[in-house]
PDB file of C-alpha atoms in Angstrom:
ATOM      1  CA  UNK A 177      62.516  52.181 149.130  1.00 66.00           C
ATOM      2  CA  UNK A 178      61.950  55.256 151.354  1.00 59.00           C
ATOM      3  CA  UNK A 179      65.784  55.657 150.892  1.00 63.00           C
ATOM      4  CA  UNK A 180      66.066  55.159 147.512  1.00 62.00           C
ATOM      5  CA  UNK A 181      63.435  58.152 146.760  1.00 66.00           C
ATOM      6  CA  UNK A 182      65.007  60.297 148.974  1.00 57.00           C
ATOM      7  CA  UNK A 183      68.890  59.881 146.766  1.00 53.00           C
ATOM      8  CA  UNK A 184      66.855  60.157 143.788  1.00 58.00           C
ATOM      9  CA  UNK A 185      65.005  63.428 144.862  1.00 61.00           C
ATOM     10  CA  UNK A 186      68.169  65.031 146.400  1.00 54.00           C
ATOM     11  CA  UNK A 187      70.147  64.308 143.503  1.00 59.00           C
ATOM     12  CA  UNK A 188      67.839  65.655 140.588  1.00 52.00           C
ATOM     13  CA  UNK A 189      67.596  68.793 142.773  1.00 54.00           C
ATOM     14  CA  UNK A 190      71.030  69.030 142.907  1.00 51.00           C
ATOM     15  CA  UNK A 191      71.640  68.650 139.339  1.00 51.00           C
ATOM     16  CA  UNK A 192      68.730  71.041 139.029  1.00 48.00           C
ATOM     17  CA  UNK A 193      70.334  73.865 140.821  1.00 49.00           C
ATOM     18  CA  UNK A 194      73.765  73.052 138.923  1.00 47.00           C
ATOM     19  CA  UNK A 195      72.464  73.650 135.691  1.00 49.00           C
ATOM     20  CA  UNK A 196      70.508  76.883 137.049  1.00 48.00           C
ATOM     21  CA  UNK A 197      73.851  78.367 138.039  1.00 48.00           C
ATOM     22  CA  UNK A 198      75.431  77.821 134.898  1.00 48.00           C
ATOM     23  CA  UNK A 199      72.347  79.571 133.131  1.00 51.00           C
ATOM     24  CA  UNK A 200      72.880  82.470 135.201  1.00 64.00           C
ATOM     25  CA  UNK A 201      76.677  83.171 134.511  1.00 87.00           C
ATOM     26  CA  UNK A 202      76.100  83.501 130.730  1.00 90.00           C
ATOM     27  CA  UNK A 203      74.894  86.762 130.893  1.00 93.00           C
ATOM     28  CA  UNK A 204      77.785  87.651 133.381  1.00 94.00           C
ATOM     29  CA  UNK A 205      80.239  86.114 130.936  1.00 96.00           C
ATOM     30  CA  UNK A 206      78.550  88.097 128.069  1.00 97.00           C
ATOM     31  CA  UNK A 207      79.143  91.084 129.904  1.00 97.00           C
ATOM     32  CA  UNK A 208      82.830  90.262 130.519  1.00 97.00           C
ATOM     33  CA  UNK A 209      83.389  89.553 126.938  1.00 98.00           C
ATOM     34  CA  UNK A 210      81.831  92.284 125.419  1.00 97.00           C
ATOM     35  CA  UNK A 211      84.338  94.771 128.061  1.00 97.00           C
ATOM     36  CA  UNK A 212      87.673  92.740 126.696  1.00 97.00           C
ATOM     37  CA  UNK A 213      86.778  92.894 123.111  1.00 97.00           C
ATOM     38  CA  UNK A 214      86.616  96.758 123.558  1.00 96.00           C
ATOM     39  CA  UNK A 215      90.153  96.300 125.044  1.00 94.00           C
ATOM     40  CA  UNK A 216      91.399  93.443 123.025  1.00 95.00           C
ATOM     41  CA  UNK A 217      94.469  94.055 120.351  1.00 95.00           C
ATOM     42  CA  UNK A 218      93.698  90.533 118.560  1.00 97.00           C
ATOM     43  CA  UNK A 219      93.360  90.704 114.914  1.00 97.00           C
ATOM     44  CA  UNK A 220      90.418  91.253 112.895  1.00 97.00           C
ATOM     45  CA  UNK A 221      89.833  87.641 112.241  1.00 98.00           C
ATOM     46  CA  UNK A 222      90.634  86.488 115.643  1.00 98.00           C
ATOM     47  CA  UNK A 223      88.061  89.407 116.809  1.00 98.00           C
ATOM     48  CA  UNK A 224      85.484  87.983 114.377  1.00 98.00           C
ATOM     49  CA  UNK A 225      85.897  84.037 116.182  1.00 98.00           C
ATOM     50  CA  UNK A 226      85.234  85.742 119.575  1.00 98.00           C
ATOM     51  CA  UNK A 227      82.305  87.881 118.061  1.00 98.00           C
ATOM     52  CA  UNK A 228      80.758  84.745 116.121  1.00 98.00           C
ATOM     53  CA  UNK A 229      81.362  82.607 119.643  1.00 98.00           C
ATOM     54  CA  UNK A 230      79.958  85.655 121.737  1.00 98.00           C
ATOM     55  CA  UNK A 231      76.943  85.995 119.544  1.00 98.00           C
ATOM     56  CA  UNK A 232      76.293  81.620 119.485  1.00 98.00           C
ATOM     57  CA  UNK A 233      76.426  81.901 122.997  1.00 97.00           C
ATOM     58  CA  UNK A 234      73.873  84.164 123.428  1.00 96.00           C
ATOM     59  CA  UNK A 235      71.711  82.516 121.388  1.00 97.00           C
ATOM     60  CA  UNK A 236      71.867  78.979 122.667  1.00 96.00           C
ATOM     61  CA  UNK A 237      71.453  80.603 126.054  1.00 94.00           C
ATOM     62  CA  UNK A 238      68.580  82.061 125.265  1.00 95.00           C
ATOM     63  CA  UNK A 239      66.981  78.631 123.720  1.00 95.00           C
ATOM     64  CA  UNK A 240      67.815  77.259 126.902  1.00 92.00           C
ATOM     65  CA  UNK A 241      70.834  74.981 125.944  1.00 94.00           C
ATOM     66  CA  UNK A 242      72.921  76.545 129.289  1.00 90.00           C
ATOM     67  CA  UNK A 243      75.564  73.696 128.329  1.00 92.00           C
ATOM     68  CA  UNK A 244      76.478  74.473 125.257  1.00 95.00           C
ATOM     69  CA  UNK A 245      76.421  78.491 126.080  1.00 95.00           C
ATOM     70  CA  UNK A 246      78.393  78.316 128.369  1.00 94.00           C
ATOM     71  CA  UNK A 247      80.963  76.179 125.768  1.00 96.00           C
ATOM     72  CA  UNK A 248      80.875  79.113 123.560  1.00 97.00           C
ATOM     73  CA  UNK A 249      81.501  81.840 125.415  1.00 97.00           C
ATOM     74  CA  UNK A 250      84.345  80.442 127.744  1.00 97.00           C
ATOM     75  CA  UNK A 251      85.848  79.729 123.800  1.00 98.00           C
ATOM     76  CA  UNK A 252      85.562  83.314 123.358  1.00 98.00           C
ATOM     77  CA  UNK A 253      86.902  84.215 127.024  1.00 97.00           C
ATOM     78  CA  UNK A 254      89.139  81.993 126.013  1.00 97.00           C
ATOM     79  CA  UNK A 255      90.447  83.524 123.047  1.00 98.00           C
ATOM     80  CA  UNK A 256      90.359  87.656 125.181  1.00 97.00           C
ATOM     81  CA  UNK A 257      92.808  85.570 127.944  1.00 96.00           C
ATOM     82  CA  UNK A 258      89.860  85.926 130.226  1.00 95.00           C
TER      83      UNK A 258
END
């Protein structure tokens, strides 16, 4: 049983300290978008995607949903070739 508590404890810290370093790239990746969009040649409407991804991702990092932050902005990054 002993065992059994120990796995469960070592993995919820692990997945703990997973999503923790996924919260703390988004404003890293924010940062890295916003310096290729100055530099970026895509069009206006692909621009607008990245800005409308850019600005989602800040948002849903900022409610705490780390996952699906980190979707939008590697779209975005995505989009820059970043």
């Amino acid at each position: 049983i002993m065992k059994k508590i120990s796995l469960s404890i070592l993995t919820l810290s692990a997945a703990l300290t997973a999503s923790s370093a996924l919260a703390y790239s988004c404003p890293t990746d924010m940062k890295a978008i916003d310096k290729a969009m100055v530099e970026s040649t895509l069009s206006m409407a692909d621009m607008d995607k990245v800005k409308l991804l850019r600005s989602k991702g800040e948002n849903l990092h900022n409610s705490g949903d780390h996952g699906g932050s980190v979707q939008a902005l590697k779209q975005a990054s995505d989009m820059l070739g970043i």
